[in-house]
Amino acid sequence: TGGVAPPPGPSHSAPPAPGAESGSHRAAASVMESWKEERTRSVEDNEMSLPSLAAAYTTILRGLGEDPQRQGLLKTPWRAATAMQFFTKGYQEKIIDVLNDAIFDEDHDEMVIVKDIDMFSMCEHHLVPIFGRVHIGYLPNKRVLGLSKLARIVEIYSRRLQVQERLTKQIAVAITEALQPTGVGVVIEATHMCMVMRGVQKMNSKTVTSTMLGVFREDPKTRDEFLTLIRS
Amino acid sequence: MNTHRVNDIVEEFHCNNGFSDLIIDTKKSAVHRKHETSRKEDEDQSRLPALEAAYTNILLHLGEDTHREGLLRTPLRAAKAIQFLTKGYHETIDDILNNAIFDEDHDEMVIVKDIDMFSLCEHHLVPFFGKVHIGYIPNKKVVGLSKLARIVEIFSRRLQVQERLTKQIAVGIYEALQPKGVAVVIEAAHMCMVMRGVQKMNSRTVTSAMLGVYLEDLKSREEFLTLSQRTEQKP
């Protein structure tokens, strides 16, 4: 598997997964390999990492000039560590586990849309939340997917350190690889707290990204129908 | 006041006898600590390496690959980001208010509402954000309007609890202006409740602090609440 075990000590960097390219190539690595390149983390890994994460958060509290011994902050390192593990729980899950039994043969070839899926992610550049909505549409090719599985695919990829462009693509590609549909469209509209709470501080700005695959990309009418239906 | 002078002397003793400059007098209530600036702005730069190392550790222990392109400078960016999000520790009310208090023969309510507020939950280190509405009834002294928003910034850009934040803003204004009354209402969404835990998307937390005539006189309080809750009429 493409699993990366957590290191025993702070200075040890994670070994690359077998078969995966080095850091600078990873971004360019074929997105089609995302299916196999799942970074897996187990519940035991989480438990083992917790003390180190809590220690790191204690350092952060001190470095910010706060007093980690005051009542409100006493258990904060542990809470923050568990919270951060929850926000990156997508690393613990594999698409294959989520999907295996919810693909059904159905003689349906009209568009299926699941929209307004609430999405929460973490900006990988500043470690600050991103949140918004995901709209997914696909044209089945004799195989349909359990509807909640679309939302679960969103969860697996969004609960990671992410970049909105990559997140959109990963969701689209995962659906394509699972179902081989005639086409897939994914639109994400999100607010980036790194832009709202700091930096340029633009309260109302939203970022919209989309990935259109198959007939959604080639046929403007299909794309139009999808975009109209998610807007209403 | 005498108690404050005594506390100052005790603080100076601690500082001058080589105690860590990170000591905050936790015995005083959060609202009344005199030495609010527990962090100096020029110290931020020297604290960055420790914060960076902590973030690198966090990334490693979350199972990420710190050498991939997107994460290469993340520890530095995240460290600077969290320093910015807690920059309220640098600032005191005195610094920003000193020259913006004006003698004005006005004793009607002044309200500044819909002040966007961003803070960090001190329990999970996750953001909470919302709007602050402030009202006060001057007692011959009015304050520059933006200073009310700056007071919100000072106290919100810290590790906070919404109840304490509301009170600190109210007491800060009260101590600076000695007005007839101060009212502060905060309505916020807590990401620690939305993104994790109970995961309730639409829940909002509302807290308020009423001082002086707002506490005693029902009519003033009602006027404030009506005027601050009114939304713009859409055509």
mmCIF file of C-alpha atoms in Angstrom, chain B residues 4 25 60 68-69 76 97 137 139 166 195 205 229 232:
data_model
loop_
_atom_site.group_PDB
_atom_site.id
_atom_site.type_symbol
_atom_site.label_atom_id
_atom_site.label_comp_id
_atom_site.label_asym_id
_atom_site.label_seq_id
_atom_site.Cartn_x
_atom_site.Cartn_y
_atom_site.Cartn_z
ATOM 1 C CA HIS B 4 -3.465 48.111 41.199
ATOM 2 C CA ASP B 25 -0.355 37.026 36.547
ATOM 3 C CA LEU B 60 5.048 14.818 10.415
ATOM 4 C CA ARG B 68 6.340 17.714 -0.827
ATOM 5 C CA GLU B 69 6.155 20.986 -2.692
ATOM 6 C CA LEU B 76 6.903 29.119 8.498
ATOM 7 C CA LEU B 97 -6.957 55.240 22.489
ATOM 8 C CA ILE B 137 -23.925 56.349 26.286
ATOM 9 C CA ASN B 139 -20.680 61.031 29.700
ATOM 10 C CA THR B 166 -17.471 40.100 25.368
ATOM 11 C CA MET B 195 -16.146 21.342 11.650
ATOM 12 C CA THR B 205 -23.497 31.500 19.975
ATOM 13 C CA GLN B 229 -30.424 43.869 15.594
ATOM 14 C CA GLU B 232 -30.864 46.685 6.351
#
